[in-house]
PDB file of C-alpha atoms in Angstrom:
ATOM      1  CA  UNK Q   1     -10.343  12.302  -2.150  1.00  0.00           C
ATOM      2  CA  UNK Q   2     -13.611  10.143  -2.355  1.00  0.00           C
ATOM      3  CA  UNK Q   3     -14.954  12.678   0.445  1.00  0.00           C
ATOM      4  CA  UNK Q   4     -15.688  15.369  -2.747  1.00  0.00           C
ATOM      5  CA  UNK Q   5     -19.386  17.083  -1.209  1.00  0.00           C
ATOM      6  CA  UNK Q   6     -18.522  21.033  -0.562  1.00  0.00           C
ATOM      7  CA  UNK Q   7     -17.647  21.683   3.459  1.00  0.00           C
ATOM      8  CA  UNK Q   8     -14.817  18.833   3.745  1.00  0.00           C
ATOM      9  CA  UNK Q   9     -11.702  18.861   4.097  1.00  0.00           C
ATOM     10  CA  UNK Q  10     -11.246  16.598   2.025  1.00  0.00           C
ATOM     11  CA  UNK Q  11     -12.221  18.364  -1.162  1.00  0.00           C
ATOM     12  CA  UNK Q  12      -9.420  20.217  -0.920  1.00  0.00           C
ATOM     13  CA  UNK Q  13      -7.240  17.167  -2.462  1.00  0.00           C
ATOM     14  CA  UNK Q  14      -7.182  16.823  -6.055  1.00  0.00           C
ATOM     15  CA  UNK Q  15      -8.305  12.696  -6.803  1.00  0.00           C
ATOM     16  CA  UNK Q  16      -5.779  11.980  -8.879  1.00  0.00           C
ATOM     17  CA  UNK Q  17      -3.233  12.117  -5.919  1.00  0.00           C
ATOM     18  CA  UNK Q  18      -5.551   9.309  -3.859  1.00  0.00           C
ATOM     19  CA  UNK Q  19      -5.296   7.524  -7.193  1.00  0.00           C
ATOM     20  CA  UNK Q  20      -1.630   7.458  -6.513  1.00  0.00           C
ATOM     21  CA  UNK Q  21      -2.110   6.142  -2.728  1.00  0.00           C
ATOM     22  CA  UNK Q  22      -4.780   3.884  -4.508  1.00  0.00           C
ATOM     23  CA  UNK Q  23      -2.162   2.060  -6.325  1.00  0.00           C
ATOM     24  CA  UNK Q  24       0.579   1.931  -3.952  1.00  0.00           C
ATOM     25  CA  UNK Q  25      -1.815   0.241  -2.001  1.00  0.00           C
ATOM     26  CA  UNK Q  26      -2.933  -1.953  -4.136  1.00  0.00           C
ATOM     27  CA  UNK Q  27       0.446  -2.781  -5.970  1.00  0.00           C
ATOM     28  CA  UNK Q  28       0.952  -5.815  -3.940  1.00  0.00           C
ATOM     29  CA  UNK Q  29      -2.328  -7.754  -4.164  1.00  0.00           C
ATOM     30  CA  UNK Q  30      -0.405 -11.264  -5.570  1.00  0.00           C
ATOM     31  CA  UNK Q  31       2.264 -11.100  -2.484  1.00  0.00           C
ATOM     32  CA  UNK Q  32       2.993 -14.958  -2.096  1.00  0.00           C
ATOM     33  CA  UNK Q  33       4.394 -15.472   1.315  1.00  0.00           C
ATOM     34  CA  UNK Q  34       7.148 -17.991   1.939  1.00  0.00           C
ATOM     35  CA  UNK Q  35       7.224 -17.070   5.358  1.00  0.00           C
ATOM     36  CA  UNK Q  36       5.040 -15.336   7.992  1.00  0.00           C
ATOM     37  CA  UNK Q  37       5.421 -11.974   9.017  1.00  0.00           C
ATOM     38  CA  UNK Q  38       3.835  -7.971  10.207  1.00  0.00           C
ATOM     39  CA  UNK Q  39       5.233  -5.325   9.602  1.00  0.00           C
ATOM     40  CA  UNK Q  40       4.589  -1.584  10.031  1.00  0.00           C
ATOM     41  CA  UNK Q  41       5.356   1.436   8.166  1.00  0.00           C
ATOM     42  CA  UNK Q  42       5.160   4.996   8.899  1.00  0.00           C
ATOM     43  CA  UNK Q  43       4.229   6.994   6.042  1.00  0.00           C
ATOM     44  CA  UNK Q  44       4.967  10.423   5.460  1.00  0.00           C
ATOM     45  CA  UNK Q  45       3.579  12.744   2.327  1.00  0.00           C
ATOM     46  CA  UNK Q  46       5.291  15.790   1.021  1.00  0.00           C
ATOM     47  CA  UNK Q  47       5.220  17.793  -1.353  1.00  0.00           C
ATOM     48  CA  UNK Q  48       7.584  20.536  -3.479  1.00  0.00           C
ATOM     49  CA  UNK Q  49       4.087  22.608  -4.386  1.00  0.00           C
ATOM     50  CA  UNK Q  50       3.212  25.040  -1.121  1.00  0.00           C
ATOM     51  CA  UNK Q  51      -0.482  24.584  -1.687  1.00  0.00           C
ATOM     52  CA  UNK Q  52      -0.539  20.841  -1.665  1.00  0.00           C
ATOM     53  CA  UNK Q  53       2.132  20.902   0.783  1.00  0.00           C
ATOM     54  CA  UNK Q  54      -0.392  22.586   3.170  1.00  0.00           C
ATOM     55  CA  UNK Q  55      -2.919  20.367   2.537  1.00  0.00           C
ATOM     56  CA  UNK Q  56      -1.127  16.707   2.750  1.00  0.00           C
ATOM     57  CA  UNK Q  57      -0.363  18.223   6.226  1.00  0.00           C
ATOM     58  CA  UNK Q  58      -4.160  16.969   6.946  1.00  0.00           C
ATOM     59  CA  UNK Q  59      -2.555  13.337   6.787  1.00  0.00           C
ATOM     60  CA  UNK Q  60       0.472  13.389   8.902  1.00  0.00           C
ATOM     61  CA  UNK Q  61       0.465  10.188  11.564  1.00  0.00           C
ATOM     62  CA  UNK Q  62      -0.655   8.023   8.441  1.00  0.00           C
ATOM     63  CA  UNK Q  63       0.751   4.187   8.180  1.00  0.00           C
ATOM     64  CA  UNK Q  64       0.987   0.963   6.623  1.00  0.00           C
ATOM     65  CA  UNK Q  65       0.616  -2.283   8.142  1.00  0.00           C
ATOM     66  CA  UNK Q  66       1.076  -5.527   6.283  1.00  0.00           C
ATOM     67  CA  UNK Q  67       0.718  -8.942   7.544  1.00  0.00           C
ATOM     68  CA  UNK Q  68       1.363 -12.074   5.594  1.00  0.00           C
ATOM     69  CA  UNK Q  69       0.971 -15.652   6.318  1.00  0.00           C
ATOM     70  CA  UNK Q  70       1.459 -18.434   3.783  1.00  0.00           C
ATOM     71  CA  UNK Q  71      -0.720 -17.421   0.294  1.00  0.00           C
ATOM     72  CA  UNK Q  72      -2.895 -14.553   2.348  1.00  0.00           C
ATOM     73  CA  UNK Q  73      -1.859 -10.770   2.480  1.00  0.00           C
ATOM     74  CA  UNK Q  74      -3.598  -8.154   4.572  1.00  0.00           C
ATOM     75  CA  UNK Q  75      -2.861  -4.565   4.029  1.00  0.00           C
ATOM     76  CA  UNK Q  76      -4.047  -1.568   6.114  1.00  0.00           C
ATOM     77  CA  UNK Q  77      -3.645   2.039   5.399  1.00  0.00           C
ATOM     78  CA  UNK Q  78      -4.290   4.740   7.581  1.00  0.00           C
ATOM     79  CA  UNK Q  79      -4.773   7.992   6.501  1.00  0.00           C
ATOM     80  CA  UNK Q  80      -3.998  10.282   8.559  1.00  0.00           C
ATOM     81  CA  UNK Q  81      -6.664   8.570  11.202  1.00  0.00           C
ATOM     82  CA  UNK Q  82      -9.529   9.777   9.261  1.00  0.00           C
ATOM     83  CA  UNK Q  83      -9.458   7.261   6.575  1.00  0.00           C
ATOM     84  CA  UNK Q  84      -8.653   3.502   6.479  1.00  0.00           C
ATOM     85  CA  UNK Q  85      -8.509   1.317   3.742  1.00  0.00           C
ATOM     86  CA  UNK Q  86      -8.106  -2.236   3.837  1.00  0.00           C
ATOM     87  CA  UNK Q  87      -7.336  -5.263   1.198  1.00  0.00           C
ATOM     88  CA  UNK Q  88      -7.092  -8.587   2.449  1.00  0.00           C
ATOM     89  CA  UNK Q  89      -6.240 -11.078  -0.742  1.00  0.00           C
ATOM     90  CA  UNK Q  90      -5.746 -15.041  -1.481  1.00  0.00           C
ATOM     91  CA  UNK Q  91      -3.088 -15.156  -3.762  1.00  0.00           C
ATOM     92  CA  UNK Q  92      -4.108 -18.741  -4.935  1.00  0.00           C
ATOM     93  CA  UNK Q  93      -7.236 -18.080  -5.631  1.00  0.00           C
ATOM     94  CA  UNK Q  94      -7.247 -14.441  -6.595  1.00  0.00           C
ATOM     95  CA  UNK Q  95      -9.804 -14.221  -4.199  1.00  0.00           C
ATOM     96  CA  UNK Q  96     -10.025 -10.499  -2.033  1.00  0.00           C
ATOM     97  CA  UNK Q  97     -11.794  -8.387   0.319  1.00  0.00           C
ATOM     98  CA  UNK Q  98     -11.698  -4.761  -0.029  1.00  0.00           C
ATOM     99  CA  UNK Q  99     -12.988  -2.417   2.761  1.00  0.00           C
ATOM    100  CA  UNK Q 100     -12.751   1.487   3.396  1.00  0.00           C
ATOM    101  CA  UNK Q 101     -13.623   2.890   6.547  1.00  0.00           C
ATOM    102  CA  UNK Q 102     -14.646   6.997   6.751  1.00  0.00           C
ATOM    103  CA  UNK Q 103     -16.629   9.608   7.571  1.00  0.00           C
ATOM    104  CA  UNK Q 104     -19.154   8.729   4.791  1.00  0.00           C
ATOM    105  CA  UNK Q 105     -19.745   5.131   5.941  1.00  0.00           C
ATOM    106  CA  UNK Q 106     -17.787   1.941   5.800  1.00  0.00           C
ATOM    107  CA  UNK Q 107     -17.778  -0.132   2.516  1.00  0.00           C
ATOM    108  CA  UNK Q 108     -16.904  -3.072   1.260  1.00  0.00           C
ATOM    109  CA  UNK Q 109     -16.213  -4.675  -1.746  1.00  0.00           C
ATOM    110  CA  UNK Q 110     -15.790  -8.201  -2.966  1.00  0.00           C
ATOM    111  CA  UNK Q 111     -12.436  -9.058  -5.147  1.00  0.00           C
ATOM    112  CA  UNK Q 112     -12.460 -11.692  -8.061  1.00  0.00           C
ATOM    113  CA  UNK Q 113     -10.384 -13.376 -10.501  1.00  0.00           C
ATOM    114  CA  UNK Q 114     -12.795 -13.763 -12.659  1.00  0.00           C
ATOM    115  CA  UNK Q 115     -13.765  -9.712 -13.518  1.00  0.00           C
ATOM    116  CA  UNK Q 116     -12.011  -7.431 -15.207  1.00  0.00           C
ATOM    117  CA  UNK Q 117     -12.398  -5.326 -12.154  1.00  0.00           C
ATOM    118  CA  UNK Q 118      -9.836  -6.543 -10.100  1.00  0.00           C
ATOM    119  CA  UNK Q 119      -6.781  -4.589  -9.190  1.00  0.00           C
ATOM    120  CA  UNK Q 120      -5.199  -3.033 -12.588  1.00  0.00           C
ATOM    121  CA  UNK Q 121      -2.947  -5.332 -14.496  1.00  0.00           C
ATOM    122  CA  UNK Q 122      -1.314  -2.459 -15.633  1.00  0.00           C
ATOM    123  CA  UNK Q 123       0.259  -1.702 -12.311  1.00  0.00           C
ATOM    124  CA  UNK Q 124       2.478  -4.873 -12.790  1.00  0.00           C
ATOM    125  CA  UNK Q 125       3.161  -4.482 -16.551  1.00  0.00           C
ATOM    126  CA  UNK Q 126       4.818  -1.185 -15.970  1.00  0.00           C
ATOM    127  CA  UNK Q 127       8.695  -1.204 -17.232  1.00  0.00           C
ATOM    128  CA  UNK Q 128      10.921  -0.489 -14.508  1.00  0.00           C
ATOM    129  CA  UNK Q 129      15.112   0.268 -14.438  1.00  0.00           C
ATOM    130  CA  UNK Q 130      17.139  -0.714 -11.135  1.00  0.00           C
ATOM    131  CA  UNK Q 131      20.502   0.243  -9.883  1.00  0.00           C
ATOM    132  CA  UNK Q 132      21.826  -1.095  -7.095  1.00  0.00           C
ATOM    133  CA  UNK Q 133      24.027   1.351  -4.977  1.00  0.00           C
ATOM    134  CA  UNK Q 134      26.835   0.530  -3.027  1.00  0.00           C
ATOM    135  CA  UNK Q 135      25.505   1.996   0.181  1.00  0.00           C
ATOM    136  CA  UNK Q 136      24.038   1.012   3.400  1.00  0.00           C
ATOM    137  CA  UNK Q 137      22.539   1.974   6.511  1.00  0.00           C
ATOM    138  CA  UNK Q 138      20.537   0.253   9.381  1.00  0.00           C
ATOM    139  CA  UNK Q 139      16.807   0.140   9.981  1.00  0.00           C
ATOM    140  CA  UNK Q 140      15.376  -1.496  12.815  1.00  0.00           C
ATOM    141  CA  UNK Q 141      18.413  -3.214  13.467  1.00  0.00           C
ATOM    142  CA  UNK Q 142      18.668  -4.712   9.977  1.00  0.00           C
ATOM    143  CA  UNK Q 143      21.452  -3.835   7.272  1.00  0.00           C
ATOM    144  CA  UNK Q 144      19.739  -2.346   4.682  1.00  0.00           C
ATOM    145  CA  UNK Q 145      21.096  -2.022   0.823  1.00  0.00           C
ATOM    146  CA  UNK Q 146      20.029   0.858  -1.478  1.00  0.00           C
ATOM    147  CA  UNK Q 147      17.828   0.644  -4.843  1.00  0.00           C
ATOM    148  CA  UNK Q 148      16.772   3.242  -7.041  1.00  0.00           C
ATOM    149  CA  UNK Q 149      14.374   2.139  -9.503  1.00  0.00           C
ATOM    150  CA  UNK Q 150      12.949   4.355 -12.203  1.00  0.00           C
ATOM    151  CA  UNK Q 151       9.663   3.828 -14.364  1.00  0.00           C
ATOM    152  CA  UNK Q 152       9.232   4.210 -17.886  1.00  0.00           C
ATOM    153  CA  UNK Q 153       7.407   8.027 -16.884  1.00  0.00           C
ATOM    154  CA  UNK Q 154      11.373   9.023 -15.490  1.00  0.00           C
ATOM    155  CA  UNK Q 155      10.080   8.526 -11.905  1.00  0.00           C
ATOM    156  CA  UNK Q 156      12.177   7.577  -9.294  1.00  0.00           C
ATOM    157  CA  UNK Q 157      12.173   5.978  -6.390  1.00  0.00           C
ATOM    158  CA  UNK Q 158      14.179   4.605  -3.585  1.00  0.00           C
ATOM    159  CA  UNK Q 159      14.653   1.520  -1.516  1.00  0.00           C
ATOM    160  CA  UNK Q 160      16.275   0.604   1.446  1.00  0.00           C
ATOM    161  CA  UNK Q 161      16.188  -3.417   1.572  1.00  0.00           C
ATOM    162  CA  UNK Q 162      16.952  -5.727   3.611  1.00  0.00           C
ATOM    163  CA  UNK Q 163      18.160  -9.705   3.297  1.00  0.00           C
ATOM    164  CA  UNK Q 164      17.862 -10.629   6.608  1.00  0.00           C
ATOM    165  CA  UNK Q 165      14.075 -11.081   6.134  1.00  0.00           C
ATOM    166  CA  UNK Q 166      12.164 -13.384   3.245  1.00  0.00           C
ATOM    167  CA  UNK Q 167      10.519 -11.293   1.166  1.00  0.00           C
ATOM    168  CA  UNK Q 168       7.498 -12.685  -0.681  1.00  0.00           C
ATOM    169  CA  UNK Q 169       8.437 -15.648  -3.682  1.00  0.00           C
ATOM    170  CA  UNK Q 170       5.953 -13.925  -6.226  1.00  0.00           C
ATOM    171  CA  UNK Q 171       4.691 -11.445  -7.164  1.00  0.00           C
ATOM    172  CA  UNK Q 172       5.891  -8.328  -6.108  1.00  0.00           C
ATOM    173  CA  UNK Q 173       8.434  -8.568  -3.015  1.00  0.00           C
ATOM    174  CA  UNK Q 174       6.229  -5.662  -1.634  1.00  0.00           C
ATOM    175  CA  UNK Q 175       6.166  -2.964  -3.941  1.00  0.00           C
ATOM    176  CA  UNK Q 176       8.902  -3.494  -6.682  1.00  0.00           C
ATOM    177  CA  UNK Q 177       9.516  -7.444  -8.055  1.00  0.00           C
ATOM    178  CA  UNK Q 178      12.757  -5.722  -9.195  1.00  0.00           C
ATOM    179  CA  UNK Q 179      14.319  -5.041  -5.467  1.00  0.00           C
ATOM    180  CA  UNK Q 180      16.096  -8.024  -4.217  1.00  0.00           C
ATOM    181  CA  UNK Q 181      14.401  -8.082  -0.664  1.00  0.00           C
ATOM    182  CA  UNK Q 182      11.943  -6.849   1.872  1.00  0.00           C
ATOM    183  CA  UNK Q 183      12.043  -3.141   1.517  1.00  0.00           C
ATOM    184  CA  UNK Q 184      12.299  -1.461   5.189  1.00  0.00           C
ATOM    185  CA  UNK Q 185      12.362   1.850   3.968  1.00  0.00           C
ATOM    186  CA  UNK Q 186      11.087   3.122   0.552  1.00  0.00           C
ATOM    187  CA  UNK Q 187      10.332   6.555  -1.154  1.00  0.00           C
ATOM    188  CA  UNK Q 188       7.503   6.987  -4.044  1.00  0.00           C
ATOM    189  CA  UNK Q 189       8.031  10.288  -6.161  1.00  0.00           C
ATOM    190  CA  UNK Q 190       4.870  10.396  -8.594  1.00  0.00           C
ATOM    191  CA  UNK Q 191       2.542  13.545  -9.741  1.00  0.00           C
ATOM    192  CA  UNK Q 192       4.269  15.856  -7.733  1.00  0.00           C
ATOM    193  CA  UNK Q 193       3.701  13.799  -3.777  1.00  0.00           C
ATOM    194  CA  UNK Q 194       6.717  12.267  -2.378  1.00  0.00           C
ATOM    195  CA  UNK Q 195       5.652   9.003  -0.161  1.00  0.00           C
ATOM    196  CA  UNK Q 196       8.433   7.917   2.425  1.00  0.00           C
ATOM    197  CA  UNK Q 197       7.521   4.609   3.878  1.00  0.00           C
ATOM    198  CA  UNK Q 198       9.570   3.633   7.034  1.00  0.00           C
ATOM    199  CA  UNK Q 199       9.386   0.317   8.992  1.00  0.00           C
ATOM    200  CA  UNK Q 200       8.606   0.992  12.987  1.00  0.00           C
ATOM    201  CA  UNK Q 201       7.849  -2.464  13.728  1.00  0.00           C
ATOM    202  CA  UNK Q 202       8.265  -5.846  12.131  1.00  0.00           C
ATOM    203  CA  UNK Q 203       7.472  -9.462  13.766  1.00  0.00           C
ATOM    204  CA  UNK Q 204       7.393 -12.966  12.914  1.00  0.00           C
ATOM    205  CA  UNK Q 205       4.313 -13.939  13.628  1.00  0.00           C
ATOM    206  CA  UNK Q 206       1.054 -12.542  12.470  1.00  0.00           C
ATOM    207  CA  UNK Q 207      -1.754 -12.203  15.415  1.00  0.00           C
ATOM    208  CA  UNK Q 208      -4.873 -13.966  15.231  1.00  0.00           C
ATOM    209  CA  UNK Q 209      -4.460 -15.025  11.737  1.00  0.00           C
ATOM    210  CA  UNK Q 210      -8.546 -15.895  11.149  1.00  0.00           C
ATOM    211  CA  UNK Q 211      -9.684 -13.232  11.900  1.00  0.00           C
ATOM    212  CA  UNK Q 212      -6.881 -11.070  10.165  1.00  0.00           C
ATOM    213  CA  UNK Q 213      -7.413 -12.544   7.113  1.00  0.00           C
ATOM    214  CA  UNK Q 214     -11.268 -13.258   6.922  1.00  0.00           C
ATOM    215  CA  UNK Q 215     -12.694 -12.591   4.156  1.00  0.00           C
ATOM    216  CA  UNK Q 216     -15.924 -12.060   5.808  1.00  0.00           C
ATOM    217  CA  UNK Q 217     -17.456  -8.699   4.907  1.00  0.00           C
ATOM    218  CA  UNK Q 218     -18.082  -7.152   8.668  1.00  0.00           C
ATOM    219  CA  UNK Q 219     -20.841  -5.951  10.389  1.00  0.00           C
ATOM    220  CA  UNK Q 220     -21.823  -2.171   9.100  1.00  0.00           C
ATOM    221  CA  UNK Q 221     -20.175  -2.402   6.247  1.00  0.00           C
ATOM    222  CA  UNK Q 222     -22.393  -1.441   3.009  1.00  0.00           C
ATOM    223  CA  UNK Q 223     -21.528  -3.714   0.411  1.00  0.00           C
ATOM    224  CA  UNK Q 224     -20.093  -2.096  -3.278  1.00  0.00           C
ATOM    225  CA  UNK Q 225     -18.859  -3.556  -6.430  1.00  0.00           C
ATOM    226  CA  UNK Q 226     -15.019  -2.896  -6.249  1.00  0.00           C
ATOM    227  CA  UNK Q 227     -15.241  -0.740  -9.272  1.00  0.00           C
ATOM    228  CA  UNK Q 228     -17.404   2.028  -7.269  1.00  0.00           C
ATOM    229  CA  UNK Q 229     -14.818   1.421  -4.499  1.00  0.00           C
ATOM    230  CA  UNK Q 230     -11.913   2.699  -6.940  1.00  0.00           C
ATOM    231  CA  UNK Q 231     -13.749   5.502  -8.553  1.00  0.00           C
ATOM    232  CA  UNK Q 232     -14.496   6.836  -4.971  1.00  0.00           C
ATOM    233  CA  UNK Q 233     -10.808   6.382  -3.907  1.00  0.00           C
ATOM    234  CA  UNK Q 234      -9.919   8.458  -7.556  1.00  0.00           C
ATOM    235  CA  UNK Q 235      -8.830   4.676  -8.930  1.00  0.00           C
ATOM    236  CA  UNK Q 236      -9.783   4.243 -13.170  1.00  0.00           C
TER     237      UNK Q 236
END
């Protein structure tokens, strides 16, 4: 991970995984809301490799929580408890706040549209295959449909949508553009780490908007340029 000084625990994981939980993260920074929600995800790591198996054990109890509310987005991922990283964006103005929380000090880092620095283009450029499956099952009380959507690497991964909730008008309904609605329960296979993200809790309201989505950088926080934020999180 970013933690990479000999004695952590945290050396033990090879960066480019966290640069795969550094995009998934990230995926969704243009989410424009056309409707006002939270929602909260377990997320679960696994992996078919013993050795890395053993070590993404370190992370069990992680999560997601995302929170939207007209054009802002606020996305918080827990790792495990030991790490948290958050991105709270304007999808208007392009305009984000970036902050990590962890044993080496909290940081923060200020998101533009106008620097190359912002979150890769790339991520959204990527050519992606859907089929829709004739299956469903219920999640949360919601009827969810099945996707499976494969990259242009032969990845694959799998929704569980539903319609009964608004997902985002632009840019991304959270995580694939391709899957037609809020995904309750999805499943990233990449570099050898299955993700499995599954809704626990979802409202219709988010709580104490302002201060959710201020994009005031906090007290003891050390402010970063965002490009040192994603080489320390493994990013490019």
């Amino acid at each position: 991970m970013f933690y990479t000084f000999s004695g952590t625990l945290y050396y033990m994981i090879p960066m480019k995984y966290f640069s795969l939980i550094f995009a998934v993260v990230f995926l969704s920074h243009t989410l424009v809301s056309q409707t006002e929600l939270s929602l909260n995800y377990k997320v679960e790591m696994s992996s078919d490799d013993p050795e890395m198996e053993a070590q993404l054990s370190m992370f069990q109890n992680s999560s997601l929580q995302l929170y939207i509310k007209d054009q802002m987005s606020r996305q918080e991922f827990s790792f495990g408890g030991m790490i948290k990283t958050t991105v709270i964006m304007n999808s208007e103005t392009q305009e984000g706040l970036s902050l990590i929380d962890g044993m080496m000090g909290n940081y923060a880092a200020k998101i533009s549209p106008d620097k190359e620095d912002t979150i890769s283009e790339n991520d959204s450029a990527v050519d992606f295959e859907i089929e829709l499956v004739d299956e469903t099952k219920k999640i949360l009380g919601y009827t969810c449909k099945k996707a499976i959507v494969y990259d242009q690497d032969g990845n694959e991964s799998v929704y569980w949508y539903t319609e009964e909730i608004a997902p985002p008008k632009e840019g991304g309904k959270y995580m694939n553009e391709k899957v037609p609605g809020m995904p309750i329960e999805f499943t990233v296979n990449q570099q050898g780490i299955t993700m499995t993200f599954t809704a626990t809790k979802f409202e219709k309201k988010v709580d104490k908007p302002k201060e959710k989505f201020s994009m005031k950088v906090p007290e003891g926080y050390t402010e970063k340029p965002l490009e040192e934020i994603q080489g320390m999180m493994g990013g490019s």
